[in-house]
Amino acid sequence: PAFLTSFEWLLNLTSPHGTGGSLSYSQLGFLPFLQLASLTGPWGMTFLLLLFPAALALAWDLHRRAPARMRSLLGVTGAALVAVLVFGAVRLGLPAPQERVKVGLIGSDGPNEDVADEGEPTRKLFQAYADEAGKLASEGAQVIVIPEKLGVVVDAAADTADPVFQSLADQTGAVIVAGIISVAPPIKYNEARVYRRGQPMLRYDKQHMLPPFESKLTPGTALVTLQQPPDMAPWGVEICKDMDFTPLARRYGAEGVGLMLVPGWDFFLDDVAHGHMAIMRGVESGFSVVRAAKGGSLYVSDARGRVLAEVKSDAAPFSTLLAEVPAEHHRTLFLLWGDWFAWVAVALLAASLVQLARRWKATG
């Protein structure tokens, strides 16, 4: 358990794929166990998932020659699992936050199956999305999230596309988050643009690219937060694969974000395997997630990892979702202490290797 936990953690720090291969994601539907992520991140979940079968195997080896040790081993392992599940059940039973936001999500696997070309194709696609967004805004949506890479916008000609969403935001008061390919020759960004009534447009540049498809795009470095009234938590913006990485989500958590707005684009078959990874970031760093992806699904989840609403993006011509989601920030131990459990796993691994080396030397 210590070896594989340490390995997963190092991959998250060094690999362009983040925590994508973590065993912990297999437990997204087991909510009591998922709450452990608020304490240890995915690292504690992986450790316990591996500890249980390892303890059973060792207990089988010990049951004849050292039955007392076998009982101690099973007792400690069982107690740890029970404690985790009790903690999870209690956390899930806490009162639901009263601060809620009505969100709208739009996705399309039809008109927007690929990236629209710059100019008129992008403007027309923006208008088609804006028409759907207007309907959601008329039903009370306060923020509307649309997938990443709708089309190509060249900064020198941005007035052919941006006014479509800006005018809608001005008319309805809804915040609109839409993903595009932004070109400022010779640099290209995978960008989420945020349109707000009577305010300058905000830009968030995706920080973690998907190789090799996005290798020619320039990654961003800055956070984008939308400040709310003093009694409300701010909102944050990330794009798709950014949510595979714990450090970026923790940076937003440190800003007190209560709602994460995420344009995405999945590969049809991985709407759960990849699309739902973002749910764990919310549990770890204390925010709800609003994620709209083409080739996948539109969903909202709360800071406990509960999926509050979800629809596939395959309706024609557009899939839409309207839901209320908590927007209150939750402080977590993982947010405060970071990868502390990963360091514990590294220390256990080092101690095990030292002990093994001593045994080899003694029997050598």
Tab-separated table of C-alpha atoms in Angstrom, residues 180 182 188-193 203-209 218-224 237-239 242 248:
chain	number	residue	atom	x	y	z
A	180	ILE	CA	-12.881	28.639	-26.925
A	182	SER	CA	-8.144	31.933	-28.347
A	188	LYS	CA	-2.892	29.873	-28.937
A	189	TYR	CA	-4.739	29.213	-25.677
A	190	ASN	CA	-7.435	26.829	-24.554
A	191	GLU	CA	-9.488	29.483	-22.835
A	192	ALA	CA	-12.664	29.894	-20.833
A	193	ARG	CA	-14.225	33.326	-21.244
A	203	ARG	CA	-10.178	34.962	-19.345
A	204	TYR	CA	-9.001	31.723	-17.789
A	205	ASP	CA	-6.310	29.808	-19.701
A	206	LYS	CA	-6.203	26.050	-19.232
A	207	GLN	CA	-3.116	25.031	-17.277
A	208	HIS	CA	-2.883	21.271	-17.872
A	209	MET	CA	-2.901	20.259	-21.523
A	218	THR	CA	0.223	27.621	-24.362
A	219	PRO	CA	-0.713	26.755	-20.752
A	220	GLY	CA	-1.877	29.452	-18.385
A	221	THR	CA	-0.749	30.015	-14.814
A	222	ALA	CA	-3.315	32.330	-13.180
A	223	LEU	CA	-6.493	31.591	-11.260
A	224	VAL	CA	-9.770	33.281	-12.139
A	237	VAL	CA	-13.036	28.560	-13.191
A	238	GLU	CA	-11.034	25.597	-14.498
A	239	ILE	CA	-11.122	23.652	-17.773
A	242	ASP	CA	-7.225	20.866	-14.927
A	248	LEU	CA	-4.591	23.533	-8.685
